[in-house]
Amino acid sequence: MRRRTVLDAVLAVVVAASTASGDLGGGRSIGDRDIAAFDWTPPLWFAVPLGLLAGAALWWRRNRALLALALVAWVTLAAFVAVIVALYTFAERTRSRRAAAAAVAVAAALVGMPIWRLGGLDATAPLIAAICLAPALLGLYTGTRRDLIAGMRERAERAEREQHERVLRARSDERAQIAQDMHDVVTHRVSLMVLHATALEASEGRDALAIGRRIGTIGREALEELRSLVQVLRAGDAPLAPQPGLADLAGLVEESRRTGMRVTLTVVDEAGTPPPALAGHAVYRVVQEALTNVRKHAGDADSTVVVRHAPDALHLSVTNGRGRAPVPGLPSGGHGLLGIAERVRLLGGDLTAGPTGDGGYRVSAEVPL
């Protein structure tokens, strides 16, 4: 910016000086023939103020005023340097090519008229091209190039801002997903611990050591999972341990069986290759939430988990019959099914949940691959 200011100041001084001096008489004649519009010696009281006005118009970027003063300077003082600078400045800073063409036409008429009378077309065309056309074309090129670079810079900055916003949004979505994972982990593990504690109370001391060890194991697993998820929330990094997927469904079902639930797991693999990690993790969370809800609301009801891994999608169904003894005291936030439904929807799938005709409940999901 400082360099541009210095350049404008120097150019304004040059225009003022050349206009006031009439370009030292360089534009008054062609050879020995006088082409000035007025055969006079310009007085200082006229030349100096006109030069100062032209320099001030250039400094304050008054393009139209500068062009008008430059044309007046040509007609009265035969000063052509101001015309060259004025046409370049006007064309460089205007947004209208029609306005630039009109300015060139007016300047060409005023500059070319006295030259035409003396030298004809052969003398007029080169001078008009040099004084009027070339500066205007150079100004149009410079202005267009400046606007193009400014537009490219603005688009690049906007793209960078949008990319930054996408990163922040992705981080926010990921943390929301991690918060949902924390909900799933806490609900599932705590429900298992409550069920084991209930079993310990009912056993009246029998198998107390084994049940206590199970409760301790479940608690440690819950703490490990929560620790990894909280670390992600604090640092924003991806968890180092792989997230559970289809291969972990058997262990999940086995944990439920240890609490006394009657769960049947059927996995049909029609694809022959492992599914994407996100899809497998989503199915795992759906089964985890569904079994947790069975323990909360259906107690000892028989449950069936069916997973079909087709080439194009993962199909899941968790069905339980009518329950007779739901376990009291388990936490229920009412957001579990909503969370896993949103998780499935983000992957392009669909989840439905509702009662069956025999008094049971079914959760079905389809996750495209």
Short mmCIF file of C-alpha atoms in Angstrom, two decimals:
data_model
loop_
_atom_site.label_atom_id
_atom_site.label_comp_id
_atom_site.label_asym_id
_atom_site.label_seq_id
_atom_site.Cartn_x
_atom_site.Cartn_y
_atom_site.Cartn_z
CA MET A 1 0.00 0.00 0.00
CA ARG A 2 2.82 2.43 0.85
CA ARG A 3 4.55 1.70 -2.47
CA ARG A 4 1.32 2.42 -4.36
CA THR A 5 0.87 5.71 -2.46
CA VAL A 6 4.40 6.85 -3.35
CA LEU A 7 3.86 5.93 -7.00
CA ASP A 8 0.58 7.88 -7.12
CA ALA A 9 2.27 10.91 -5.57
CA VAL A 10 5.14 10.86 -8.06
CA LEU A 11 2.76 10.45 -10.99
CA ALA A 12 0.55 13.29 -9.75
CA VAL A 13 3.58 15.61 -9.54
CA VAL A 14 4.72 14.61 -13.06
CA VAL A 15 1.23 15.24 -14.52
CA ALA A 16 0.97 18.60 -12.76
CA ALA A 17 4.39 19.72 -13.95
CA SER A 18 3.97 18.51 -17.54
CA THR A 19 0.52 20.10 -17.82
CA ALA A 20 1.61 23.43 -16.37
CA SER A 21 4.60 23.55 -18.75
CA GLY A 22 2.61 22.41 -21.77
CA ASP A 23 4.99 19.46 -22.09
CA LEU A 24 7.68 22.09 -22.77
CA GLY A 25 6.07 22.76 -26.14
CA GLY A 26 6.54 19.22 -27.42
CA GLY A 27 2.92 18.88 -28.53
CA ARG A 28 2.50 22.26 -30.27
CA SER A 29 3.94 21.33 -33.64
CA ILE A 30 4.76 18.57 -36.10
CA GLY A 31 8.07 19.46 -37.63
CA ASP A 32 7.84 23.09 -38.59
CA ARG A 33 4.04 23.15 -38.59
CA ASP A 34 2.11 24.44 -35.58
CA ILE A 35 -0.85 22.22 -34.53
CA ALA A 36 -1.84 24.02 -31.34
CA ALA A 37 -5.46 25.08 -31.21
CA PHE A 38 -4.48 28.52 -29.89
CA ASP A 39 -1.48 30.49 -31.13
CA TRP A 40 -0.55 31.94 -27.79
CA THR A 41 1.88 31.70 -24.95
CA PRO A 42 -0.15 30.37 -21.99
CA PRO A 43 0.08 32.72 -18.99
CA LEU A 44 1.18 31.29 -15.68
CA TRP A 45 -2.09 32.25 -13.99
CA PHE A 46 -3.83 29.81 -16.36
CA ALA A 47 -1.24 27.03 -16.86
CA VAL A 48 -0.17 26.51 -13.26
CA PRO A 49 -3.67 26.18 -11.73
CA LEU A 50 -4.70 23.86 -14.56
CA GLY A 51 -1.66 21.68 -13.87
CA LEU A 52 -2.33 21.65 -10.14
CA LEU A 53 -5.96 20.68 -10.72
CA ALA A 54 -4.90 17.81 -13.00
CA GLY A 55 -2.40 16.53 -10.44
CA ALA A 56 -4.95 16.80 -7.63
CA ALA A 57 -7.56 14.93 -9.69
CA LEU A 58 -5.07 12.13 -10.27
CA TRP A 59 -4.10 11.99 -6.59
CA TRP A 60 -7.69 11.91 -5.40
CA ARG A 61 -8.64 9.39 -8.11
CA ARG A 62 -11.20 11.63 -9.75
CA ASN A 63 -11.02 9.84 -13.09
CA ARG A 64 -13.69 11.76 -15.00
CA ALA A 65 -12.40 15.09 -13.74
CA LEU A 66 -8.85 14.14 -14.70
CA LEU A 67 -9.93 13.18 -18.21
CA ALA A 68 -11.83 16.45 -18.67
CA LEU A 69 -8.89 18.53 -17.39
CA ALA A 70 -6.47 16.59 -19.60
CA LEU A 71 -8.57 17.30 -22.71
CA VAL A 72 -8.77 20.98 -21.73
CA ALA A 73 -4.99 20.98 -21.29
CA TRP A 74 -4.54 19.51 -24.77
CA VAL A 75 -6.81 22.06 -26.42
CA THR A 76 -5.36 25.06 -24.57
CA LEU A 77 -1.78 24.07 -23.77
CA ALA A 78 -1.11 21.22 -26.27
CA ALA A 79 -0.16 18.98 -23.30
CA PHE A 80 -0.51 15.35 -24.38
CA VAL A 81 1.14 13.58 -21.38
CA ALA A 82 -1.91 14.35 -19.24
CA VAL A 83 -4.15 12.84 -21.95
CA ILE A 84 -2.13 9.61 -21.98
CA VAL A 85 -2.22 9.28 -18.18
CA ALA A 86 -5.91 10.24 -17.98
CA LEU A 87 -7.02 7.66 -20.58
CA TYR A 88 -4.95 4.91 -18.94
CA THR A 89 -6.31 5.77 -15.48
CA PHE A 90 -9.91 6.05 -16.70
CA ALA A 91 -9.80 2.70 -18.55
CA GLU A 92 -7.99 0.95 -15.68
CA ARG A 93 -10.45 2.02 -13.01
CA THR A 94 -13.75 1.98 -14.88
CA ARG A 95 -16.04 -1.05 -14.87
CA SER A 96 -17.69 -0.15 -18.19
CA ARG A 97 -16.00 -0.83 -21.51
CA ARG A 98 -18.56 1.36 -23.23
CA ALA A 99 -17.49 4.31 -21.09
CA ALA A 100 -13.85 3.58 -21.91
CA ALA A 101 -14.64 3.42 -25.65
CA ALA A 102 -16.56 6.71 -25.46
CA ALA A 103 -13.64 8.39 -23.67
CA VAL A 104 -11.22 7.15 -26.34
CA ALA A 105 -13.51 8.39 -29.11
CA VAL A 106 -13.81 11.89 -27.62
CA ALA A 107 -10.07 12.11 -26.94
CA ALA A 108 -9.25 10.81 -30.44
CA ALA A 109 -11.50 13.46 -32.01
CA LEU A 110 -9.92 16.32 -30.06
CA VAL A 111 -6.35 15.09 -30.48
CA GLY A 112 -6.72 14.04 -34.11
CA MET A 113 -8.58 17.08 -35.46
CA PRO A 114 -5.63 19.53 -35.69
CA ILE A 115 -3.28 16.79 -36.84
CA TRP A 116 -5.75 15.72 -39.55
CA ARG A 117 -5.89 19.23 -40.97
CA LEU A 118 -2.15 19.35 -41.43
CA GLY A 119 -0.97 15.75 -42.04
CA GLY A 120 -4.03 13.72 -43.05
CA LEU A 121 -4.69 10.14 -42.07
CA ASP A 122 -1.07 8.99 -42.36
CA ALA A 123 0.00 11.35 -39.59
CA THR A 124 -3.19 11.13 -37.54
CA ALA A 125 -3.55 7.34 -37.13
CA PRO A 126 -0.14 6.62 -35.46
CA LEU A 127 -0.45 9.55 -33.06
CA ILE A 128 -4.02 8.70 -32.08
CA ALA A 129 -2.96 5.08 -31.54
CA ALA A 130 -0.05 6.15 -29.36
CA ILE A 131 -1.76 8.91 -27.38
CA CYS A 132 -5.34 7.58 -27.09
CA LEU A 133 -5.78 3.91 -28.02
CA ALA A 134 -2.68 2.26 -26.52
CA PRO A 135 -3.05 3.80 -23.02
CA ALA A 136 -6.73 2.87 -22.91
CA LEU A 137 -6.06 -0.74 -23.98
CA LEU A 138 -3.26 -1.05 -21.44
CA GLY A 139 -5.52 0.37 -18.75
CA LEU A 140 -8.32 -2.08 -19.61
CA TYR A 141 -5.87 -4.99 -19.47
CA THR A 142 -4.42 -3.86 -16.14
CA GLY A 143 -7.84 -3.31 -14.57
CA THR A 144 -9.21 -6.62 -15.83
CA ARG A 145 -6.13 -8.47 -14.58
CA ARG A 146 -6.39 -6.76 -11.18
CA ASP A 147 -10.07 -7.64 -10.86
CA LEU A 148 -9.37 -11.22 -11.92
CA ILE A 149 -6.62 -11.62 -9.34
CA ALA A 150 -8.81 -10.03 -6.66
CA GLY A 151 -11.67 -12.40 -7.58
CA MET A 152 -9.36 -15.42 -7.46
CA ARG A 153 -7.99 -14.30 -4.10
CA GLU A 154 -11.51 -13.79 -2.75
CA ARG A 155 -12.62 -17.22 -3.98
CA ALA A 156 -9.52 -18.82 -2.47
CA GLU A 157 -10.14 -17.10 0.87
CA ARG A 158 -13.82 -18.08 0.77
CA ALA A 159 -12.91 -21.68 -0.06
CA GLU A 160 -10.43 -21.67 2.84
CA ARG A 161 -13.09 -20.30 5.20
CA GLU A 162 -15.62 -22.87 4.00
CA GLN A 163 -13.06 -25.64 4.42
CA HIS A 164 -12.35 -24.44 7.95
CA GLU A 165 -16.08 -24.37 8.68
CA ARG A 166 -16.46 -27.90 7.28
CA VAL A 167 -13.62 -29.08 9.51
CA LEU A 168 -15.23 -27.48 12.55
CA ARG A 169 -18.61 -28.93 11.61
CA ALA A 170 -17.09 -32.37 11.08
CA ARG A 171 -15.39 -32.15 14.47
CA SER A 172 -18.66 -31.09 16.08
CA ASP A 173 -20.53 -33.97 14.41
CA GLU A 174 -17.84 -36.41 15.45
CA ARG A 175 -17.95 -35.23 19.05
CA ALA A 176 -21.73 -35.53 19.02
CA GLN A 177 -21.32 -39.08 17.77
CA ILE A 178 -18.78 -39.77 20.50
CA ALA A 179 -21.23 -38.40 23.06
CA GLN A 180 -23.81 -40.85 21.71
CA ASP A 181 -21.22 -43.64 22.06
CA MET A 182 -20.72 -42.61 25.67
CA HIS A 183 -24.46 -42.84 26.23
CA ASP A 184 -24.52 -46.32 24.68
CA VAL A 185 -21.51 -47.50 26.68
CA VAL A 186 -22.77 -46.17 30.01
CA THR A 187 -26.30 -47.49 29.54
CA HIS A 188 -25.20 -50.92 28.41
CA ARG A 189 -22.46 -51.47 30.96
CA VAL A 190 -24.36 -50.01 33.90
CA SER A 191 -27.40 -52.12 33.07
CA LEU A 192 -25.19 -55.22 33.13
CA MET A 193 -23.71 -54.20 36.46
CA VAL A 194 -27.19 -53.59 37.92
CA LEU A 195 -28.36 -56.99 36.71
CA HIS A 196 -25.32 -58.73 38.20
CA ALA A 197 -25.79 -56.83 41.44
CA THR A 198 -29.44 -57.97 41.48
CA ALA A 199 -28.32 -61.53 40.87
CA LEU A 200 -25.79 -61.22 43.71
CA GLU A 201 -28.50 -60.03 46.03
CA ALA A 202 -30.83 -62.84 44.98
CA SER A 203 -28.13 -65.49 45.38
CA GLU A 204 -27.77 -64.69 49.12
CA GLY A 205 -24.05 -65.23 49.03
CA ARG A 206 -23.90 -68.15 46.61
CA ASP A 207 -21.43 -67.57 43.73
CA ALA A 208 -20.73 -64.17 45.22
CA LEU A 209 -17.05 -64.27 44.19
CA ALA A 210 -17.79 -65.13 40.55
CA ILE A 211 -20.54 -62.53 40.27
CA GLY A 212 -18.35 -59.91 41.92
CA ARG A 213 -15.57 -60.63 39.44
CA ARG A 214 -18.01 -60.19 36.56
CA ILE A 215 -19.19 -56.87 37.96
CA GLY A 216 -15.58 -55.75 38.33
CA THR A 217 -14.73 -56.83 34.77
CA ILE A 218 -17.74 -55.00 33.35
CA GLY A 219 -16.88 -51.87 35.34
CA ARG A 220 -13.27 -51.89 34.15
CA GLU A 221 -14.37 -52.35 30.53
CA ALA A 222 -16.80 -49.45 30.88
CA LEU A 223 -14.08 -47.24 32.37
CA GLU A 224 -11.65 -48.11 29.56
CA GLU A 225 -14.19 -47.26 26.88
CA LEU A 226 -15.19 -44.04 28.62
CA ARG A 227 -11.54 -43.06 29.09
CA SER A 228 -10.82 -43.45 25.36
CA LEU A 229 -13.93 -41.47 24.41
CA VAL A 230 -13.25 -38.67 26.89
CA GLN A 231 -9.70 -38.46 25.55
CA VAL A 232 -11.11 -37.88 22.09
CA LEU A 233 -13.42 -35.14 23.39
CA ARG A 234 -10.48 -33.40 25.04
CA ALA A 235 -7.86 -33.75 22.32
CA GLY A 236 -9.99 -34.09 19.18
CA ASP A 237 -7.97 -37.11 17.99
CA ALA A 238 -9.34 -40.38 16.72
CA PRO A 239 -9.41 -43.24 19.21
CA LEU A 240 -6.50 -45.64 18.89
CA ALA A 241 -8.53 -48.76 19.67
CA PRO A 242 -10.77 -50.09 16.88
CA GLN A 243 -14.48 -49.54 17.38
CA PRO A 244 -16.63 -52.67 17.81
CA GLY A 245 -18.33 -54.10 14.74
CA LEU A 246 -20.04 -57.25 13.47
CA ALA A 247 -17.28 -59.47 14.77
CA ASP A 248 -18.02 -58.29 18.31
CA LEU A 249 -21.74 -59.11 18.26
CA ALA A 250 -21.15 -62.59 19.67
CA GLY A 251 -19.38 -61.11 22.70
CA LEU A 252 -22.14 -58.56 23.16
CA VAL A 253 -24.81 -61.26 23.09
CA GLU A 254 -22.78 -63.44 25.44
CA GLU A 255 -22.64 -60.60 27.98
CA SER A 256 -26.42 -60.39 27.88
CA ARG A 257 -26.76 -64.14 28.33
CA ARG A 258 -24.64 -63.99 31.47
CA THR A 259 -27.26 -61.75 33.03
CA GLY A 260 -29.91 -64.40 32.45
CA MET A 261 -31.35 -63.06 29.19
CA ARG A 262 -32.35 -65.58 26.54
CA VAL A 263 -30.84 -64.23 23.33
CA THR A 264 -30.39 -65.99 20.00
CA LEU A 265 -27.92 -64.58 17.47
CA THR A 266 -27.98 -65.42 13.77
CA VAL A 267 -25.49 -63.86 11.34
CA VAL A 268 -25.84 -64.60 7.63
CA ASP A 269 -22.87 -63.50 5.50
CA GLU A 270 -23.80 -63.30 1.84
CA ALA A 271 -21.04 -60.89 0.84
CA GLY A 272 -17.94 -62.79 1.94
CA THR A 273 -16.03 -59.64 2.81
CA PRO A 274 -16.03 -57.53 5.99
CA PRO A 275 -18.38 -54.52 5.88
CA PRO A 276 -17.09 -50.95 6.24
CA ALA A 277 -16.12 -50.09 9.80
CA LEU A 278 -18.71 -47.35 10.17
CA ALA A 279 -21.54 -49.60 9.01
CA GLY A 280 -20.45 -52.47 11.27
CA HIS A 281 -20.10 -50.12 14.22
CA ALA A 282 -23.58 -48.70 13.61
CA VAL A 283 -25.12 -52.19 13.58
CA TYR A 284 -23.25 -53.05 16.79
CA ARG A 285 -24.67 -49.96 18.52
CA VAL A 286 -28.19 -50.74 17.32
CA VAL A 287 -27.99 -54.27 18.78
CA GLN A 288 -26.46 -52.93 21.99
CA GLU A 289 -29.23 -50.35 22.46
CA ALA A 290 -31.96 -52.83 21.54
CA LEU A 291 -30.76 -55.43 24.05
CA THR A 292 -30.41 -52.75 26.70
CA ASN A 293 -34.03 -51.74 26.09
CA VAL A 294 -35.11 -55.38 26.35
CA ARG A 295 -33.48 -55.59 29.78
CA LYS A 296 -35.11 -52.32 30.83
CA HIS A 297 -38.63 -52.97 29.63
CA ALA A 298 -39.08 -56.69 28.92
CA GLY A 299 -36.90 -58.38 31.53
CA ASP A 300 -36.84 -62.13 30.88
CA ALA A 301 -38.39 -62.00 27.38
CA ASP A 302 -36.84 -64.18 24.69
CA SER A 303 -34.88 -62.09 22.15
CA THR A 304 -33.71 -62.85 18.63
CA VAL A 305 -30.97 -60.98 16.81
CA VAL A 306 -30.72 -61.57 13.06
CA VAL A 307 -28.05 -59.90 10.94
CA ARG A 308 -27.88 -60.45 7.18
CA HIS A 309 -24.79 -59.13 5.44
CA ALA A 310 -25.87 -58.70 1.84
CA PRO A 311 -23.54 -57.35 -0.88
CA ASP A 312 -25.34 -54.02 -0.93
CA ALA A 313 -26.53 -53.53 2.66
CA LEU A 314 -26.56 -54.75 6.25
CA HIS A 315 -30.02 -55.89 7.38
CA LEU A 316 -30.68 -56.16 11.10
CA SER A 317 -33.62 -57.23 13.21
CA VAL A 318 -33.80 -57.44 17.00
CA THR A 319 -37.09 -58.91 18.20
CA ASN A 320 -38.25 -59.75 21.70
CA GLY A 321 -41.44 -61.36 22.97
CA ARG A 322 -43.75 -60.21 25.71
CA GLY A 323 -41.87 -59.55 28.91
CA ARG A 324 -43.04 -60.54 32.36
CA ALA A 325 -40.44 -59.16 34.73
CA PRO A 326 -38.67 -55.95 33.67
CA VAL A 327 -35.69 -55.09 35.82
CA PRO A 328 -36.36 -52.02 38.01
CA GLY A 329 -33.87 -49.26 38.65
CA LEU A 330 -32.13 -49.20 35.27
CA PRO A 331 -31.32 -45.72 33.87
CA SER A 332 -33.50 -44.53 31.02
CA GLY A 333 -32.92 -41.22 29.28
CA GLY A 334 -35.39 -41.80 26.48
CA HIS A 335 -32.86 -40.85 23.80
CA GLY A 336 -31.22 -44.17 22.94
CA LEU A 337 -33.37 -45.13 19.94
CA LEU A 338 -33.35 -41.55 18.67
CA GLY A 339 -29.55 -41.52 18.79
CA ILE A 340 -29.03 -44.78 16.96
CA ALA A 341 -31.71 -43.84 14.41
CA GLU A 342 -29.76 -40.65 13.67
CA ARG A 343 -26.53 -42.65 13.46
CA VAL A 344 -28.08 -44.99 10.87
CA ARG A 345 -29.61 -42.08 8.95
CA LEU A 346 -26.24 -40.36 8.64
CA LEU A 347 -24.97 -43.49 6.85
CA GLY A 348 -27.87 -43.33 4.41
CA GLY A 349 -29.87 -46.09 6.11
CA ASP A 350 -33.17 -46.41 7.88
CA LEU A 351 -34.28 -47.63 11.30
CA THR A 352 -37.77 -48.56 12.43
CA ALA A 353 -38.94 -49.60 15.88
CA GLY A 354 -42.33 -50.55 17.18
CA PRO A 355 -44.46 -53.17 18.94
CA THR A 356 -45.30 -56.51 17.36
CA GLY A 357 -48.68 -58.17 17.22
CA ASP A 358 -47.93 -60.59 20.07
CA GLY A 359 -47.01 -57.91 22.59
CA GLY A 360 -43.30 -57.89 21.85
CA TYR A 361 -41.09 -55.27 20.24
CA ARG A 362 -38.96 -55.17 17.10
CA VAL A 363 -36.10 -52.92 16.05
CA SER A 364 -35.16 -53.16 12.36
CA ALA A 365 -32.39 -51.38 10.53
CA GLU A 366 -30.90 -51.31 7.08
CA VAL A 367 -27.48 -49.77 6.46
CA PRO A 368 -26.37 -49.47 2.82
CA LEU A 369 -22.82 -50.42 1.90
#
